[in-house]
PDB file of C-alpha atoms in Angstrom:
ATOM      1  CA  MET A 107      -6.318 -27.870  -3.148  1.00 49.00           C
ATOM      2  CA  ALA A 108      -8.820 -25.215  -2.004  1.00 52.00           C
ATOM      3  CA  ALA A 109     -11.838 -27.537  -2.227  1.00 56.00           C
ATOM      4  CA  ASP A 110     -12.624 -30.752  -3.999  1.00 68.00           C
ATOM      5  CA  GLY A 111     -11.650 -30.180  -7.621  1.00 77.00           C
ATOM      6  CA  PHE A 112     -10.452 -26.608  -7.063  1.00 88.00           C
ATOM      7  CA  PHE A 113      -7.034 -24.973  -6.780  1.00 92.00           C
ATOM      8  CA  ARG A 114      -6.296 -21.890  -4.669  1.00 95.00           C
ATOM      9  CA  ILE A 115      -3.855 -19.651  -6.530  1.00 97.00           C
ATOM     10  CA  ALA A 116      -2.022 -16.681  -5.019  1.00 98.00           C
ATOM     11  CA  LEU A 117      -0.592 -13.912  -7.186  1.00 98.00           C
ATOM     12  CA  GLY A 118       1.836 -11.069  -6.631  1.00 98.00           C
ATOM     13  CA  VAL A 119       0.547  -7.912  -8.314  1.00 98.00           C
ATOM     14  CA  GLU A 120       1.892  -4.438  -8.944  1.00 97.00           C
ATOM     15  CA  TYR A 121       0.073  -1.480 -10.435  1.00 97.00           C
ATOM     16  CA  LYS A 122       0.142   2.237 -10.993  1.00 97.00           C
ATOM     17  CA  GLY A 123      -3.097   3.461  -9.465  1.00 95.00           C
ATOM     18  CA  SER A 124      -3.372   6.815 -11.235  1.00 95.00           C
ATOM     19  CA  ARG A 125      -6.088   5.798 -13.731  1.00 95.00           C
ATOM     20  CA  TYR A 126      -8.098   3.692 -11.308  1.00 95.00           C
ATOM     21  CA  ARG A 127     -10.776   4.403  -8.731  1.00 94.00           C
ATOM     22  CA  GLY A 128      -8.955   2.147  -6.319  1.00 93.00           C
ATOM     23  CA  TRP A 129      -8.665  -1.622  -6.022  1.00 95.00           C
ATOM     24  CA  GLN A 130     -12.247  -2.642  -5.282  1.00 92.00           C
ATOM     25  CA  ARG A 131     -14.710  -3.457  -8.052  1.00 91.00           C
ATOM     26  CA  GLN A 132     -17.449  -0.811  -8.278  1.00 88.00           C
ATOM     27  CA  ALA A 133     -20.464   0.076 -10.403  1.00 80.00           C
ATOM     28  CA  SER A 134     -20.340  -0.633 -14.110  1.00 78.00           C
ATOM     29  CA  GLY A 135     -18.197   1.828 -16.013  1.00 79.00           C
ATOM     30  CA  VAL A 136     -15.915   2.713 -13.092  1.00 92.00           C
ATOM     31  CA  LEU A 137     -12.352   1.619 -13.782  1.00 95.00           C
ATOM     32  CA  THR A 138     -10.814  -0.415 -10.915  1.00 96.00           C
ATOM     33  CA  VAL A 139      -7.754  -2.603 -10.539  1.00 97.00           C
ATOM     34  CA  GLN A 140      -9.784  -5.593  -9.336  1.00 97.00           C
ATOM     35  CA  GLU A 141     -12.101  -5.690 -12.340  1.00 96.00           C
ATOM     36  CA  THR A 142      -9.217  -5.109 -14.760  1.00 97.00           C
ATOM     37  CA  LEU A 143      -7.239  -8.005 -13.313  1.00 98.00           C
ATOM     38  CA  GLU A 144     -10.265 -10.304 -13.053  1.00 97.00           C
ATOM     39  CA  LYS A 145     -11.035  -9.794 -16.742  1.00 97.00           C
ATOM     40  CA  ALA A 146      -7.474 -10.667 -17.739  1.00 98.00           C
ATOM     41  CA  LEU A 147      -7.372 -13.803 -15.562  1.00 98.00           C
ATOM     42  CA  SER A 148     -10.801 -14.896 -16.764  1.00 97.00           C
ATOM     43  CA  LYS A 149      -9.425 -14.956 -20.303  1.00 97.00           C
ATOM     44  CA  VAL A 150      -6.564 -17.204 -19.166  1.00 96.00           C
ATOM     45  CA  ALA A 151      -8.974 -19.504 -17.302  1.00 95.00           C
ATOM     46  CA  ASP A 152     -11.662 -19.324 -20.002  1.00 95.00           C
ATOM     47  CA  SER A 153     -14.073 -18.987 -17.071  1.00 95.00           C
ATOM     48  CA  PRO A 154     -14.936 -16.266 -14.502  1.00 95.00           C
ATOM     49  CA  VAL A 155     -12.281 -15.450 -11.878  1.00 96.00           C
ATOM     50  CA  SER A 156     -13.090 -13.596  -8.649  1.00 96.00           C
ATOM     51  CA  LEU A 157     -10.249 -12.116  -6.601  1.00 97.00           C
ATOM     52  CA  LEU A 158      -9.638 -11.357  -2.917  1.00 97.00           C
ATOM     53  CA  CYS A 159      -6.755  -9.038  -2.011  1.00 96.00           C
ATOM     54  CA  ALA A 160      -4.510  -8.368   0.972  1.00 95.00           C
ATOM     55  CA  GLY A 161      -5.301  -4.657   1.123  1.00 91.00           C
ATOM     56  CA  ARG A 162      -7.843  -2.546  -0.747  1.00 91.00           C
ATOM     57  CA  THR A 163      -6.011   0.531  -2.009  1.00 94.00           C
ATOM     58  CA  ASP A 164      -7.780   3.859  -2.631  1.00 92.00           C
ATOM     59  CA  ALA A 165      -8.105   5.813  -5.853  1.00 92.00           C
ATOM     60  CA  GLY A 166      -4.707   6.967  -7.100  1.00 94.00           C
ATOM     61  CA  VAL A 167      -2.737   4.709  -4.735  1.00 96.00           C
ATOM     62  CA  HIS A 168      -0.129   2.360  -6.180  1.00 97.00           C
ATOM     63  CA  ALA A 169       1.125  -1.121  -5.271  1.00 97.00           C
ATOM     64  CA  CYS A 170       4.272  -3.093  -5.909  1.00 95.00           C
ATOM     65  CA  GLY A 171       3.627  -5.811  -3.329  1.00 95.00           C
ATOM     66  CA  GLN A 172      -0.101  -6.522  -3.502  1.00 97.00           C
ATOM     67  CA  VAL A 173      -1.100 -10.168  -2.889  1.00 98.00           C
ATOM     68  CA  VAL A 174      -4.367 -11.649  -4.170  1.00 98.00           C
ATOM     69  CA  HIS A 175      -5.885 -15.113  -4.365  1.00 98.00           C
ATOM     70  CA  PHE A 176      -8.627 -16.923  -6.270  1.00 97.00           C
ATOM     71  CA  ASP A 177     -10.072 -20.430  -6.551  1.00 96.00           C
ATOM     72  CA  THR A 178     -10.336 -22.206  -9.873  1.00 95.00           C
ATOM     73  CA  SER A 179     -10.958 -25.688 -11.239  1.00 93.00           C
ATOM     74  CA  VAL A 180      -8.832 -24.878 -14.286  1.00 93.00           C
ATOM     75  CA  GLU A 181      -5.342 -26.378 -14.467  1.00 91.00           C
ATOM     76  CA  ARG A 182      -2.689 -23.997 -15.748  1.00 94.00           C
ATOM     77  CA  SER A 183       1.030 -23.754 -15.087  1.00 95.00           C
ATOM     78  CA  MET A 184       2.167 -20.907 -12.849  1.00 96.00           C
ATOM     79  CA  LYS A 185       3.993 -19.414 -15.824  1.00 96.00           C
ATOM     80  CA  ALA A 186       0.752 -19.507 -17.817  1.00 96.00           C
ATOM     81  CA  TRP A 187      -1.116 -17.579 -15.108  1.00 97.00           C
ATOM     82  CA  VAL A 188       1.608 -14.912 -14.992  1.00 97.00           C
ATOM     83  CA  MET A 189       2.320 -14.539 -18.696  1.00 97.00           C
ATOM     84  CA  GLY A 190      -1.285 -15.031 -19.772  1.00 97.00           C
ATOM     85  CA  ALA A 191      -2.531 -12.375 -17.378  1.00 97.00           C
ATOM     86  CA  ASN A 192       0.155  -9.901 -18.407  1.00 98.00           C
ATOM     87  CA  ILE A 193      -0.613 -10.322 -22.104  1.00 97.00           C
ATOM     88  CA  ASN A 194      -4.208  -9.314 -21.384  1.00 97.00           C
ATOM     89  CA  LEU A 195      -3.460  -6.511 -18.903  1.00 98.00           C
ATOM     90  CA  PRO A 196      -2.918  -2.801 -19.651  1.00 97.00           C
ATOM     91  CA  HIS A 197       0.526  -1.272 -19.235  1.00 96.00           C
ATOM     92  CA  ASP A 198      -0.082  -0.105 -15.659  1.00 97.00           C
ATOM     93  CA  VAL A 199      -0.963  -3.480 -14.074  1.00 98.00           C
ATOM     94  CA  SER A 200       1.388  -6.453 -13.895  1.00 98.00           C
ATOM     95  CA  VAL A 201       1.398  -9.924 -12.312  1.00 98.00           C
ATOM     96  CA  SER A 202       4.859 -10.774 -10.956  1.00 97.00           C
ATOM     97  CA  TRP A 203       4.387 -14.347  -9.669  1.00 97.00           C
ATOM     98  CA  ALA A 204       1.846 -17.120  -9.105  1.00 97.00           C
ATOM     99  CA  LYS A 205       1.768 -20.036  -6.672  1.00 97.00           C
ATOM    100  CA  VAL A 206      -0.647 -22.832  -5.712  1.00 96.00           C
ATOM    101  CA  MET A 207      -1.606 -22.400  -2.049  1.00 96.00           C
ATOM    102  CA  PRO A 208      -3.192 -24.619   0.620  1.00 95.00           C
ATOM    103  CA  ALA A 209      -6.919 -24.270   1.257  1.00 93.00           C
ATOM    104  CA  HIS A 210      -6.445 -22.316   4.511  1.00 95.00           C
ATOM    105  CA  PHE A 211      -4.439 -19.527   2.837  1.00 96.00           C
ATOM    106  CA  HIS A 212      -6.277 -16.206   2.554  1.00 97.00           C
ATOM    107  CA  ALA A 213      -4.619 -13.116   1.068  1.00 97.00           C
ATOM    108  CA  ARG A 214      -6.248 -10.767   3.570  1.00 95.00           C
ATOM    109  CA  PHE A 215      -6.912 -12.731   6.747  1.00 95.00           C
ATOM    110  CA  LYS A 216      -3.610 -14.643   6.840  1.00 97.00           C
ATOM    111  CA  ALA A 217      -1.475 -11.508   6.423  1.00 96.00           C
ATOM    112  CA  ILE A 218       0.489 -10.707   9.583  1.00 96.00           C
ATOM    113  CA  ALA A 219       1.924  -7.335   8.525  1.00 96.00           C
ATOM    114  CA  ARG A 220       1.657  -4.767   5.763  1.00 96.00           C
ATOM    115  CA  ARG A 221       4.176  -2.185   4.677  1.00 96.00           C
ATOM    116  CA  TYR A 222       3.679   1.087   2.804  1.00 97.00           C
ATOM    117  CA  ARG A 223       6.016   3.733   1.468  1.00 97.00           C
ATOM    118  CA  TYR A 224       4.991   7.335   0.930  1.00 98.00           C
ATOM    119  CA  VAL A 225       7.279   9.254  -1.450  1.00 97.00           C
ATOM    120  CA  ILE A 226       7.512  13.049  -1.279  1.00 97.00           C
ATOM    121  CA  TYR A 227       9.277  15.153  -3.926  1.00 97.00           C
ATOM    122  CA  ASN A 228      10.574  18.123  -1.949  1.00 97.00           C
ATOM    123  CA  ASP A 229      11.499  21.084  -4.161  1.00 96.00           C
ATOM    124  CA  GLN A 230      10.210  24.591  -4.931  1.00 96.00           C
ATOM    125  CA  ILE A 231       9.461  23.629  -8.530  1.00 96.00           C
ATOM    126  CA  ARG A 232       6.837  20.998  -9.284  1.00 94.00           C
ATOM    127  CA  PRO A 233       8.178  17.955 -11.132  1.00 93.00           C
ATOM    128  CA  ALA A 234       7.245  17.374 -14.760  1.00 93.00           C
ATOM    129  CA  HIS A 235       8.096  13.688 -14.463  1.00 92.00           C
ATOM    130  CA  MET A 236       6.347  11.156 -12.205  1.00 91.00           C
ATOM    131  CA  ASN A 237       3.941  13.841 -11.003  1.00 86.00           C
ATOM    132  CA  ASP A 238       1.270  11.233 -10.266  1.00 91.00           C
ATOM    133  CA  GLU A 239       3.726   8.796  -8.676  1.00 95.00           C
ATOM    134  CA  VAL A 240       5.146  11.107  -5.993  1.00 96.00           C
ATOM    135  CA  THR A 241       3.595  13.812  -3.814  1.00 96.00           C
ATOM    136  CA  TRP A 242       5.076  17.244  -4.442  1.00 96.00           C
ATOM    137  CA  ASN A 243       5.694  19.538  -1.452  1.00 96.00           C
ATOM    138  CA  HIS A 244       7.267  22.900  -2.265  1.00 96.00           C
ATOM    139  CA  ARG A 245       8.065  23.846   1.366  1.00 96.00           C
ATOM    140  CA  PRO A 246      11.559  22.902   2.651  1.00 96.00           C
ATOM    141  CA  LEU A 247      10.965  19.909   4.942  1.00 98.00           C
ATOM    142  CA  ASP A 248      13.185  19.095   7.931  1.00 97.00           C
ATOM    143  CA  VAL A 249      13.612  15.317   7.859  1.00 97.00           C
ATOM    144  CA  GLU A 250      15.118  15.183  11.354  1.00 97.00           C
ATOM    145  CA  ARG A 251      12.030  16.843  12.845  1.00 98.00           C
ATOM    146  CA  MET A 252       9.784  14.480  10.899  1.00 98.00           C
ATOM    147  CA  ALA A 253      11.747  11.412  12.028  1.00 97.00           C
ATOM    148  CA  GLU A 254      11.604  12.535  15.662  1.00 97.00           C
ATOM    149  CA  ALA A 255       7.850  13.116  15.495  1.00 97.00           C
ATOM    150  CA  ALA A 256       7.316   9.737  13.815  1.00 97.00           C
ATOM    151  CA  GLN A 257       8.581   7.881  16.875  1.00 97.00           C
ATOM    152  CA  TYR A 258       5.516   8.919  18.891  1.00 97.00           C
ATOM    153  CA  LEU A 259       3.488   6.556  16.710  1.00 97.00           C
ATOM    154  CA  VAL A 260       5.627   3.426  17.011  1.00 97.00           C
ATOM    155  CA  GLY A 261       3.987   0.754  19.163  1.00 96.00           C
ATOM    156  CA  THR A 262       0.371  -0.140  19.893  1.00 96.00           C
ATOM    157  CA  HIS A 263      -1.987   2.849  19.969  1.00 95.00           C
ATOM    158  CA  ASP A 264      -5.511   4.014  19.308  1.00 94.00           C
ATOM    159  CA  PHE A 265      -5.121   5.640  15.864  1.00 94.00           C
ATOM    160  CA  SER A 266      -8.586   7.232  15.744  1.00 92.00           C
ATOM    161  CA  ALA A 267      -7.016  10.646  14.995  1.00 92.00           C
ATOM    162  CA  PHE A 268      -5.612   9.200  11.747  1.00 93.00           C
ATOM    163  CA  ARG A 269      -8.743   7.316  10.726  1.00 88.00           C
ATOM    164  CA  ALA A 270     -11.079   8.360   7.910  1.00 82.00           C
ATOM    165  CA  GLY A 271     -14.729   8.849   8.823  1.00 75.00           C
ATOM    166  CA  GLN A 272     -15.809   6.071   6.433  1.00 74.00           C
ATOM    167  CA  CYS A 273     -13.335   3.540   7.875  1.00 73.00           C
ATOM    168  CA  GLN A 274     -14.981   0.144   8.424  1.00 68.00           C
ATOM    169  CA  ALA A 275     -12.306  -1.378  10.700  1.00 73.00           C
ATOM    170  CA  LYS A 276     -13.722  -2.906  13.873  1.00 80.00           C
ATOM    171  CA  SER A 277     -11.054  -1.345  16.087  1.00 85.00           C
ATOM    172  CA  PRO A 278      -8.826   1.762  15.791  1.00 87.00           C
ATOM    173  CA  ILE A 279      -6.105   0.062  17.852  1.00 93.00           C
ATOM    174  CA  LYS A 280      -3.184  -1.029  15.671  1.00 94.00           C
ATOM    175  CA  GLU A 281       0.432  -1.983  16.253  1.00 95.00           C
ATOM    176  CA  LEU A 282       2.882   0.127  14.264  1.00 96.00           C
ATOM    177  CA  HIS A 283       6.194  -1.737  13.967  1.00 96.00           C
ATOM    178  CA  HIS A 284       8.294   1.015  12.424  1.00 96.00           C
ATOM    179  CA  LEU A 285       7.994   4.450  10.831  1.00 97.00           C
ATOM    180  CA  ARG A 286      11.225   5.634   9.199  1.00 96.00           C
ATOM    181  CA  VAL A 287      11.741   8.996   7.527  1.00 97.00           C
ATOM    182  CA  THR A 288      14.736   9.342   5.183  1.00 96.00           C
ATOM    183  CA  ARG A 289      15.886  11.814   2.539  1.00 95.00           C
ATOM    184  CA  HIS A 290      17.344  10.781  -0.824  1.00 93.00           C
ATOM    185  CA  GLY A 291      18.244  13.890  -2.792  1.00 93.00           C
ATOM    186  CA  LYS A 292      14.963  15.659  -3.578  1.00 95.00           C
ATOM    187  CA  MET A 293      12.903  12.725  -2.343  1.00 95.00           C
ATOM    188  CA  ILE A 294      11.748  12.012   1.202  1.00 97.00           C
ATOM    189  CA  VAL A 295      10.480   8.505   1.946  1.00 97.00           C
ATOM    190  CA  LEU A 296       8.153   7.516   4.779  1.00 97.00           C
ATOM    191  CA  ASP A 297       8.501   3.764   5.334  1.00 97.00           C
ATOM    192  CA  ILE A 298       5.761   2.404   7.602  1.00 97.00           C
ATOM    193  CA  ARG A 299       5.040  -1.175   8.682  1.00 97.00           C
ATOM    194  CA  ALA A 300       2.130  -2.285  10.866  1.00 96.00           C
ATOM    195  CA  SER A 301      -0.060  -5.252  11.681  1.00 91.00           C
ATOM    196  CA  ALA A 302      -2.866  -3.565   9.726  1.00 91.00           C
ATOM    197  CA  PHE A 303      -3.923  -0.078   8.698  1.00 94.00           C
ATOM    198  CA  LEU A 304      -7.024   2.065   9.046  1.00 91.00           C
ATOM    199  CA  HIS A 305      -8.596   3.836   6.069  1.00 89.00           C
ATOM    200  CA  HIS A 306      -6.411   6.846   5.097  1.00 92.00           C
ATOM    201  CA  MET A 307      -4.116   6.157   8.079  1.00 94.00           C
ATOM    202  CA  VAL A 308      -0.833   6.506   6.161  1.00 95.00           C
ATOM    203  CA  ARG A 309      -1.981   9.591   4.254  1.00 95.00           C
ATOM    204  CA  ASN A 310      -3.155  11.273   7.469  1.00 95.00           C
ATOM    205  CA  ILE A 311       0.156  10.479   9.177  1.00 96.00           C
ATOM    206  CA  ALA A 312       2.002  11.880   6.138  1.00 97.00           C
ATOM    207  CA  GLY A 313      -0.027  15.095   6.358  1.00 96.00           C
ATOM    208  CA  VAL A 314       0.919  15.630  10.003  1.00 96.00           C
ATOM    209  CA  LEU A 315       4.592  14.824   9.368  1.00 97.00           C
ATOM    210  CA  MET A 316       4.833  17.273   6.456  1.00 97.00           C
ATOM    211  CA  THR A 317       3.243  20.019   8.579  1.00 96.00           C
ATOM    212  CA  ILE A 318       5.836  19.391  11.310  1.00 97.00           C
ATOM    213  CA  GLY A 319       8.654  19.139   8.760  1.00 97.00           C
ATOM    214  CA  ALA A 320       7.691  22.540   7.354  1.00 96.00           C
ATOM    215  CA  GLY A 321       7.999  24.047  10.848  1.00 96.00           C
ATOM    216  CA  GLU A 322       4.322  24.950  11.070  1.00 95.00           C
ATOM    217  CA  ARG A 323       3.861  22.831  14.193  1.00 96.00           C
ATOM    218  CA  PRO A 324       6.260  21.574  16.904  1.00 96.00           C
ATOM    219  CA  VAL A 325       7.486  17.973  16.974  1.00 97.00           C
ATOM    220  CA  GLU A 326       5.317  17.313  20.043  1.00 97.00           C
ATOM    221  CA  TRP A 327       2.180  18.055  18.006  1.00 96.00           C
ATOM    222  CA  MET A 328       2.280  14.467  16.744  1.00 96.00           C
ATOM    223  CA  LYS A 329       1.799  13.217  20.310  1.00 96.00           C
ATOM    224  CA  GLU A 330      -1.047  15.683  20.867  1.00 94.00           C
ATOM    225  CA  VAL A 331      -2.828  14.556  17.708  1.00 95.00           C
ATOM    226  CA  LEU A 332      -2.430  10.881  18.573  1.00 95.00           C
ATOM    227  CA  GLU A 333      -3.719  11.307  22.111  1.00 93.00           C
ATOM    228  CA  SER A 334      -6.671  13.466  21.027  1.00 93.00           C
ATOM    229  CA  ARG A 335      -8.227  10.526  19.135  1.00 88.00           C
ATOM    230  CA  ILE A 336     -10.070  13.143  17.078  1.00 85.00           C
ATOM    231  CA  ARG A 337      -9.571  13.106  13.309  1.00 87.00           C
ATOM    232  CA  ARG A 338     -10.026  16.868  12.757  1.00 83.00           C
ATOM    233  CA  SER A 339      -7.127  17.609  15.101  1.00 85.00           C
ATOM    234  CA  GLY A 340      -4.647  16.235  12.547  1.00 82.00           C
ATOM    235  CA  GLY A 341      -5.128  18.586   9.617  1.00 81.00           C
ATOM    236  CA  VAL A 342      -5.495  17.640   5.961  1.00 85.00           C
ATOM    237  CA  THR A 343      -5.186  14.195   4.390  1.00 91.00           C
ATOM    238  CA  ALA A 344      -2.104  14.012   2.148  1.00 92.00           C
ATOM    239  CA  HIS A 345      -2.497  13.269  -1.567  1.00 94.00           C
ATOM    240  CA  PRO A 346      -2.624   9.617  -2.675  1.00 94.00           C
ATOM    241  CA  PHE A 347      -0.083   9.990  -5.494  1.00 92.00           C
ATOM    242  CA  GLY A 348       3.042   9.064  -3.531  1.00 94.00           C
ATOM    243  CA  LEU A 349       1.554   6.124  -1.612  1.00 97.00           C
ATOM    244  CA  TYR A 350       2.632   2.543  -2.396  1.00 98.00           C
ATOM    245  CA  LEU A 351       1.660  -0.784  -0.851  1.00 97.00           C
ATOM    246  CA  VAL A 352       5.120  -2.347  -0.996  1.00 97.00           C
ATOM    247  CA  GLN A 353       4.928  -5.570   1.024  1.00 96.00           C
ATOM    248  CA  VAL A 354       2.465  -7.982   2.618  1.00 97.00           C
ATOM    249  CA  GLU A 355       3.917 -10.500   5.055  1.00 96.00           C
ATOM    250  CA  TYR A 356       2.720 -14.033   5.889  1.00 97.00           C
ATOM    251  CA  ARG A 357       3.935 -16.828   8.114  1.00 96.00           C
ATOM    252  CA  ASP A 358       6.824 -18.932   6.816  1.00 95.00           C
ATOM    253  CA  GLU A 359       4.554 -21.909   6.183  1.00 96.00           C
ATOM    254  CA  PHE A 360       3.221 -20.258   3.027  1.00 96.00           C
ATOM    255  CA  GLN A 361       6.659 -19.557   1.485  1.00 94.00           C
ATOM    256  CA  LEU A 362       5.508 -16.891  -0.945  1.00 96.00           C
ATOM    257  CA  PRO A 363       8.011 -15.703  -3.551  1.00 94.00           C
ATOM    258  CA  GLU A 364      10.092 -12.680  -2.543  1.00 89.00           C
ATOM    259  CA  ARG A 365      10.751  -9.634  -4.694  1.00 88.00           C
ATOM    260  CA  TYR A 366      12.429  -6.307  -4.080  1.00 88.00           C
ATOM    261  CA  ILE A 367      10.612  -3.838  -1.863  1.00 92.00           C
ATOM    262  CA  GLY A 368       9.587  -1.056  -4.228  1.00 91.00           C
ATOM    263  CA  PRO A 369       8.733   1.211  -5.810  1.00 92.00           C
ATOM    264  CA  HIS A 370      11.331   0.333  -8.416  1.00 90.00           C
ATOM    265  CA  PHE A 371      12.895   3.808  -8.530  1.00 87.00           C
ATOM    266  CA  LEU A 372      13.922   3.429  -4.850  1.00 87.00           C
ATOM    267  CA  THR A 373      15.658   0.073  -5.180  1.00 82.00           C
ATOM    268  CA  GLY A 374      19.117   1.655  -5.449  1.00 76.00           C
ATOM    269  CA  PHE A 375      18.914   3.156  -1.945  1.00 76.00           C
ATOM    270  CA  SER A 376      20.364   0.432   0.302  1.00 67.00           C
ATOM    271  CA  GLU A 377      19.630   2.436   3.477  1.00 68.00           C
ATOM    272  CA  LEU A 378      15.918   1.775   2.889  1.00 74.00           C
ATOM    273  CA  ASP A 379      16.353  -1.991   3.226  1.00 66.00           C
ATOM    274  CA  GLY A 380      15.333  -3.775   6.401  1.00 58.00           C
TER     275      GLY A 380
END
């Protein structure tokens, strides 16, 4: 129970972010994932529902492992929360699971790690399919150079050079657990896991890695950018289209349901697991 007479419910959520101005509810008339999901859940509860999420994604960014929670006095089965929400949601937002949580659970503040994947379609010709679900780069990219450069970022660092100017994080120091770069046919996947992320951090890292992969800068440029702690030293911010929040991790005490680490079109590549 979250409070006397209330239940705290956690949900697993996935969405295609292309139509939305990000996760966070904004001014009236601006389409966001949060407001869309709150409206659907409020119909199930027959009362207002207000959500808190693990990570606020930007406009155009997708999620297949978002975690949210809300408090309610309404009693519903977990199946009713999932199926009822999905009946009332548009095609590009889906609830995958629901679970009653203890009062001290918090989707954002109890998360111990977050994981993103950035998917690049690497070919001279732009793709007609999934063009808002992957980032197209027409230049031949050297994955080995990108993977070598990525290792400069693993560990605990000041990531100010990869931080957007409007970032509200209290500290630019974050611990990056892994950053893997792998090729799968025409697709290149950046798989990045950290304790937490700064605003635009993954997209700024992706921009530097693609510049290095194209041979426009040496591998060591990644180290120079990191140590500069100056955002403008790192070049352009990569597009949001290929970015997915794929996993949010919590301590074992919460025992949240586990699903595949997406996006779904990558689930056949076993070398991405881990």
